[in-house]
Structure formats: structure tokens, C-alpha cells
mmCIF file of C-alpha atoms in Angstrom:
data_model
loop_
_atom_site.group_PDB
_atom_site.id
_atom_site.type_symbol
_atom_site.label_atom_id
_atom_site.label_comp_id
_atom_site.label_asym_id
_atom_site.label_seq_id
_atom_site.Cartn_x
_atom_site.Cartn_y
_atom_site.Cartn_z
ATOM 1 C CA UNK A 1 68.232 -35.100 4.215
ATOM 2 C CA UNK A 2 64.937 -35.420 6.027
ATOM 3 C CA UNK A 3 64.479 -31.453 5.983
ATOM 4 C CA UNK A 4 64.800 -31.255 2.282
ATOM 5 C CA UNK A 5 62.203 -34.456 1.848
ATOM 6 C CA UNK A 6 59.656 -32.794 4.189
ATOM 7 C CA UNK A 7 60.194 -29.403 2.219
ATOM 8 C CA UNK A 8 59.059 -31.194 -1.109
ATOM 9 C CA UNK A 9 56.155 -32.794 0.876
ATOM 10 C CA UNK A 10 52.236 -30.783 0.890
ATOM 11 C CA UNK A 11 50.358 -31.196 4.249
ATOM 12 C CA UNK A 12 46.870 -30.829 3.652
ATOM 13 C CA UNK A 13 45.497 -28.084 5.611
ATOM 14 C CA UNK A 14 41.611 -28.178 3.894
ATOM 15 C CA UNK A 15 42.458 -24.848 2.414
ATOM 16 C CA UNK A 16 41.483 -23.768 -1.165
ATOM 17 C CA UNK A 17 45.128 -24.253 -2.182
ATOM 18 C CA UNK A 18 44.775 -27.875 -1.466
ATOM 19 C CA UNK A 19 41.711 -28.027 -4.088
ATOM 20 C CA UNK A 20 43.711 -26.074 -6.987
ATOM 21 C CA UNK A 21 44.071 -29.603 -9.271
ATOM 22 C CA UNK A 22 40.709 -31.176 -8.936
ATOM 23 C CA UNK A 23 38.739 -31.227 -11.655
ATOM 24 C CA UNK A 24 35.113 -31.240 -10.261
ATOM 25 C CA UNK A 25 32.723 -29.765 -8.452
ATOM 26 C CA UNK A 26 33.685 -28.496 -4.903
ATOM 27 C CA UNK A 27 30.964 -27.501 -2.673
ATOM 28 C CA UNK A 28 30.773 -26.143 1.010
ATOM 29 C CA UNK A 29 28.385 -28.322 3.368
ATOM 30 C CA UNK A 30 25.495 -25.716 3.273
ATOM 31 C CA UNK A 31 24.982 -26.163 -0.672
ATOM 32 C CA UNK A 32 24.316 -29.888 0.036
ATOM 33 C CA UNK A 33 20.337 -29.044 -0.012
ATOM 34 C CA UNK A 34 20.732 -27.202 -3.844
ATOM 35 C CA UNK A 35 22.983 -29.743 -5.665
ATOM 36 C CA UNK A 36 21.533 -33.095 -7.214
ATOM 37 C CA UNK A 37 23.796 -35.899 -6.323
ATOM 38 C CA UNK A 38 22.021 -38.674 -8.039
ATOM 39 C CA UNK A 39 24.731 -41.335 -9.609
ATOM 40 C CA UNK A 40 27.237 -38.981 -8.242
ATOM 41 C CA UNK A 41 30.887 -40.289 -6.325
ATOM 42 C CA UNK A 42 30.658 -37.809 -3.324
ATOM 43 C CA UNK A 43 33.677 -37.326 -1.047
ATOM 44 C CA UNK A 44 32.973 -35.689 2.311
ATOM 45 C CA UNK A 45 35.816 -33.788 4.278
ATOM 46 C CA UNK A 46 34.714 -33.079 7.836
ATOM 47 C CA UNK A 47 31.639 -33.361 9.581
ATOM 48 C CA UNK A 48 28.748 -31.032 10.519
ATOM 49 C CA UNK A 49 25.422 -30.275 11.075
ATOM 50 C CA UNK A 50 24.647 -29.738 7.177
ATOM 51 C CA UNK A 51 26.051 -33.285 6.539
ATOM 52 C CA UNK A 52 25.229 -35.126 9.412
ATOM 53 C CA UNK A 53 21.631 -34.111 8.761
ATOM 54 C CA UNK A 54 21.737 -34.854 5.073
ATOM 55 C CA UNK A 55 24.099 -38.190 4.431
ATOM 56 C CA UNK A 56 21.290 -40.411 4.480
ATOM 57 C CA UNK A 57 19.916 -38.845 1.539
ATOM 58 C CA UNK A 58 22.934 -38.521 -0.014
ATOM 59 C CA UNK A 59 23.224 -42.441 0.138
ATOM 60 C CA UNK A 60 19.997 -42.408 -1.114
ATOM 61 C CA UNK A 61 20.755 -41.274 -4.299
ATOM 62 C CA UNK A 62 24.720 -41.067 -4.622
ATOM 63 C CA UNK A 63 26.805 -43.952 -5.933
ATOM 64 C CA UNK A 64 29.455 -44.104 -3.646
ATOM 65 C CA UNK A 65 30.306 -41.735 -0.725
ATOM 66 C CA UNK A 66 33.777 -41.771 1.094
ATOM 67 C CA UNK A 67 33.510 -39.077 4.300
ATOM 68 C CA UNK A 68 37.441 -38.464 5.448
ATOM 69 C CA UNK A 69 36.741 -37.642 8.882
ATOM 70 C CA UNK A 70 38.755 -34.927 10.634
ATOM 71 C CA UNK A 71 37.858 -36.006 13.872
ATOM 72 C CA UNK A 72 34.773 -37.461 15.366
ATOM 73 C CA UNK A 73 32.082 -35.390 16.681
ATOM 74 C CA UNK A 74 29.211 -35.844 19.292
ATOM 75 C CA UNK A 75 25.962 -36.667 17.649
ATOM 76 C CA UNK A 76 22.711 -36.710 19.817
ATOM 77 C CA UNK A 77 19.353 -37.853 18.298
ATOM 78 C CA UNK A 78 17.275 -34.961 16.245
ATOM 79 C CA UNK A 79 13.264 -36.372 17.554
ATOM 80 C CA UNK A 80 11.939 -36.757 20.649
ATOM 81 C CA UNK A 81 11.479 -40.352 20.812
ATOM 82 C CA UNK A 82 14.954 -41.387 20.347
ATOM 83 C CA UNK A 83 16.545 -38.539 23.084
ATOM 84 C CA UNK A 84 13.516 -40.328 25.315
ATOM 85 C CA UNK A 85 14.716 -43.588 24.438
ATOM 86 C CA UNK A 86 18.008 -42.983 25.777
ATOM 87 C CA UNK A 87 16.521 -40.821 28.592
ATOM 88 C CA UNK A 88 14.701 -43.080 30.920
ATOM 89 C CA UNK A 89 15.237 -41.427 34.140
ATOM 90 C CA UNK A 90 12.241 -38.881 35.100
ATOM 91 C CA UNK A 91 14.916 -36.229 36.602
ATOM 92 C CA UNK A 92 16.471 -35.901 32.707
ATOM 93 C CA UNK A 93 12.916 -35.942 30.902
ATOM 94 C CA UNK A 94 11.870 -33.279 32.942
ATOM 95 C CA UNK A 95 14.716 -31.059 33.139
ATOM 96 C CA UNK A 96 16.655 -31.989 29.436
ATOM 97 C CA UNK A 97 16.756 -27.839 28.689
ATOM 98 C CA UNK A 98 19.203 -27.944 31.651
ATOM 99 C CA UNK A 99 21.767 -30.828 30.462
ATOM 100 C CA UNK A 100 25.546 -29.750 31.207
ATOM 101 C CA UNK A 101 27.643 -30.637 28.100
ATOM 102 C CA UNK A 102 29.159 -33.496 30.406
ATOM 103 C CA UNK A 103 25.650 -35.568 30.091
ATOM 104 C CA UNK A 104 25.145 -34.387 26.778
ATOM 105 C CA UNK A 105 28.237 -36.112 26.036
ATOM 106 C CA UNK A 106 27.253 -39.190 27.665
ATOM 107 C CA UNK A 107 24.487 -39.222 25.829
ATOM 108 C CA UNK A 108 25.812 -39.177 22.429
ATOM 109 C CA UNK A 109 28.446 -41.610 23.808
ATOM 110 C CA UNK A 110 24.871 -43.603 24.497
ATOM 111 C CA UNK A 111 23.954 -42.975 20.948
ATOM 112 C CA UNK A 112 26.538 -44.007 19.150
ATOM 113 C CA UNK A 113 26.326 -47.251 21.568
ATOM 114 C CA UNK A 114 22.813 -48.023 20.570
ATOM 115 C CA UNK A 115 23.194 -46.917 16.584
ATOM 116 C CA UNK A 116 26.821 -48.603 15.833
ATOM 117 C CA UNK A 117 26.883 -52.398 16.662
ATOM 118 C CA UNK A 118 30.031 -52.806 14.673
ATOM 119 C CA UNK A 119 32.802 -52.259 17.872
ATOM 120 C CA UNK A 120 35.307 -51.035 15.481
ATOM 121 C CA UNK A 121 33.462 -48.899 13.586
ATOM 122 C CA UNK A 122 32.031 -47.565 16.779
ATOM 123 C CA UNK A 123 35.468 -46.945 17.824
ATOM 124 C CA UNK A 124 36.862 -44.291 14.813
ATOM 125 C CA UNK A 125 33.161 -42.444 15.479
ATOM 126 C CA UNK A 126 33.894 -42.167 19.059
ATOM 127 C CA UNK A 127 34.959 -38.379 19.786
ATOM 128 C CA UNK A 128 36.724 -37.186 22.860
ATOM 129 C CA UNK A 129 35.131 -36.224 25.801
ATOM 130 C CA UNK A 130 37.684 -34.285 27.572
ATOM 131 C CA UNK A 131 38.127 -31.584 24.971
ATOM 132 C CA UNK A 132 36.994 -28.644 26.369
ATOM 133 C CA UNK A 133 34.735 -26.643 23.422
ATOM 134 C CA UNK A 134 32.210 -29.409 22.359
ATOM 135 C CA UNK A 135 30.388 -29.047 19.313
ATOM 136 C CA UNK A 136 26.752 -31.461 19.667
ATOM 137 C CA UNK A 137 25.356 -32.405 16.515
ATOM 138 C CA UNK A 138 21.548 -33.548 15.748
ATOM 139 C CA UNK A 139 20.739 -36.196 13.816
ATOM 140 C CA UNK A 140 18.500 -39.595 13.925
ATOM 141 C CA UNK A 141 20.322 -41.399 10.706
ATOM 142 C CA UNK A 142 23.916 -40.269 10.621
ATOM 143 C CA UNK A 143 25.076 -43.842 11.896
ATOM 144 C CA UNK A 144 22.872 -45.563 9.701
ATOM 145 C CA UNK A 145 23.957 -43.826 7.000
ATOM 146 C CA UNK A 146 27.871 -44.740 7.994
ATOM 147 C CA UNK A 147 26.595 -48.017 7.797
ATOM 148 C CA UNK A 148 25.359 -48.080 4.079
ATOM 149 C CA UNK A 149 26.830 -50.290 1.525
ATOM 150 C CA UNK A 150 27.726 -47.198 -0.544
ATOM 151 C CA UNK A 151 29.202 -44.640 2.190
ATOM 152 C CA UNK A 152 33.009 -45.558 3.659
ATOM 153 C CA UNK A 153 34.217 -44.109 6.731
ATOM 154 C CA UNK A 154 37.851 -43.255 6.029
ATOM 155 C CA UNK A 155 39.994 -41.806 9.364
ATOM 156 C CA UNK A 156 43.626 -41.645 7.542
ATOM 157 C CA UNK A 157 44.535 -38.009 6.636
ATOM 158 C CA UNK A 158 44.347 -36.468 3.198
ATOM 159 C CA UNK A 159 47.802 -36.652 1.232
ATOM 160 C CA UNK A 160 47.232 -34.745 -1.865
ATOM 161 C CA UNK A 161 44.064 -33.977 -4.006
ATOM 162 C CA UNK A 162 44.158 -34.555 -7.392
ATOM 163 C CA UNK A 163 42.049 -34.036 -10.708
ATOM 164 C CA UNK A 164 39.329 -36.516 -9.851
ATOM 165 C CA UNK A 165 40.996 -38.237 -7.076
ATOM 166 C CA UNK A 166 41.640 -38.163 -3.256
ATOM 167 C CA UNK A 167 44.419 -40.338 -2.110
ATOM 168 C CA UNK A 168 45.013 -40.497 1.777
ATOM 169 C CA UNK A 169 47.749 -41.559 4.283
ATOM 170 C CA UNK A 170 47.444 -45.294 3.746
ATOM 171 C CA UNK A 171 47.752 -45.082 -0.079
ATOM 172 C CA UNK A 172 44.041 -45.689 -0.419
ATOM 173 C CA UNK A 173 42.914 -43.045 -3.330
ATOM 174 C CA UNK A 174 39.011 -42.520 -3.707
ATOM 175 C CA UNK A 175 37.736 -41.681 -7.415
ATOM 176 C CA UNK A 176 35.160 -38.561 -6.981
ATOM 177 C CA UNK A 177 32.778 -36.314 -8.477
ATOM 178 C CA UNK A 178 32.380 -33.925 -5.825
ATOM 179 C CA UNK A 179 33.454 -33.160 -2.882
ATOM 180 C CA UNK A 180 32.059 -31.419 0.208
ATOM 181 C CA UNK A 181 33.757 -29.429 2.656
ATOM 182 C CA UNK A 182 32.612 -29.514 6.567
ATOM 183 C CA UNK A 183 31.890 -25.419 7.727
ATOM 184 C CA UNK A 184 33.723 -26.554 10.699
ATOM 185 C CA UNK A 185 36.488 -27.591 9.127
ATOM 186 C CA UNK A 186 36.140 -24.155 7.847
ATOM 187 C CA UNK A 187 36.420 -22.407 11.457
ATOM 188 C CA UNK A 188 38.738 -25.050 13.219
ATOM 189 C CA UNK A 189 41.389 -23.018 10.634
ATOM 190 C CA UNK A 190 40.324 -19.658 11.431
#
């Protein structure tokens, strides 16, 4: 009984088959720059350097963003004065060209500690530091952007995709306009 539920049962995999039934516009994470998202319901799927870097706007101008996140990545400031801030020791200012990915990732483990006040919050963002292929992201406003009125953090998995609609694990189903895919998201399948 239990094989013949799970055979009528979809897993989302992020592939264009999972986007056949929706009903608006479906962009990859490098056309963020070209679209106009003003009064727009954006849903996010996956996280990269394209939407880290661009969110804030997007909250700037969007109505309501949900990002489903696929799994949390490591985020290190984009200026100078915020990698300083978190640098204080004159050994890292001098030699930050030479950072191993284990103090990178205490760094944007430092980051998100500084950014995120909320403990939860700060919790679904955190991303694992023993995986061994690290992907470091730049951004100075990513968290802040998380932290909008109008932008949701959802961590539950993707059930189904539907004409205008997004419904995850937890039943929760997010009304969108668009939706933007993550390029690594992209690769992670390849």
C-alpha cells in the first residue's frame, strides 16, 4: 500500500517538469537585473550570488517575496568595511587574499551573528561547515533583506507547483507572480 501511494506522489526535483502548470513568469537568477518586479509576488527557489546580491532591491520594489531555501549558504560581506569590521586581528587584515575556506567559514558564521539578531531565524540561515565543497557568497544586505516585512524565509520543501501557486511540505501555499530559480540549484542537479 505505501509503494502504490508514493508512486502517485511528485518529488520536486527543481527541474522544468516541476514548472509545467504555472501560469507565470519563470525566470533563472541571472535575469533578475532585466525584469521589473515592481508590485510583483516574487517566489525565490535557491540561493546565489545573483539573488543574494539583488533581494534587497527586490524588497524594494516587490510586494511580497517568499525565498524556499534549498539549503543555507555562507555569505561574507561584499565592502571593505564590513569584512574589516569582523576582521580585527592585524595577521587577517594583512594577509585576507590567503584565508583557508575554514576561516572564511567562520567568518560568515561571524556575519550572520552580527546581521541576524533573531536566534531562530539565525538558525534556518546557518549552513554547514563540514561539507566539504563550499560555495562563499558576497553580499552586505542579504540578511537585512531576510528581515523585511515583505520577504519570508520558508525552509519546508516544495510539494507541487501550481498555476499561480507554490504550496510546500507544511501545507503553507504562497500566491506568486514569478518565480526565480537559484543557478546553483541549477548545477547541484547536474
Amino acid at each position: 500500500m505505501a509503494n502504490q501511494q508514493d508512486a502517485n506522489h511528485h518529488i520536486f526535483n527543481n527541474s522544468l517538469e516541476d514548472f509545467a502548470q504555472f501560469r507565470g513568469v519563470l525566470l533563472n537568477s541571472e535575469q533578475l537585473k532585466d525584469f521589473d518586479f515592481k508590485n510583483k509576488k516574487i517566489a525565490i527557489i535557491g540561493i546565489d550570488q545573483h539573488i543574494v546580491s539583488e533581494l534587497h532591491q527586490l524588497c524594494q520594489v516587490a510586494d511580497n517575496i517568499m525565498v524556499y531555501q534549498i539549503k543555507p549558504q555562507f555569505v561574507l560581506p561584499r565592502t571593505e568595511r564590513l569584512l574589516n569590521k569582523l576582521i580585527q586581528h592585524p595577521l587577517f587584515a594583512k594577509n585576507r587574499r590567503l584565508f583557508s575556506n575554514r576561516i572564511k567559514s567562520i567568518l560568515a558564521l561571524r556575519f550572520l551573528e552580527d546581521q541576524v539578531p533573531n536566534h531562530w531565524l539565525r538558525h534556518l540561515l546557518s549552513p554547514n561547515t563540514a561539507i566539504q565543497n563550499k560555495t562563499f557568497l558576497k553580499s552586505d544586505h542579504y540578511y537585512a533583506a531576510l528581515q523585511q516585512p515583505n520577504c519570508i524565509l520558508n525552509t519546508w520543501p516544495i510539494i507541487k507547483i501550481h498555476n499561480h501557486t507554490i504550496t510546500a511540505l507544511d501545507d503553507h501555499s504562497f500566491d506568486c507572480d514569478v518565480i526565480v530559480r537559484s543557478e546553483l540549484t541549477e548545477k547541484s542537479r547536474k
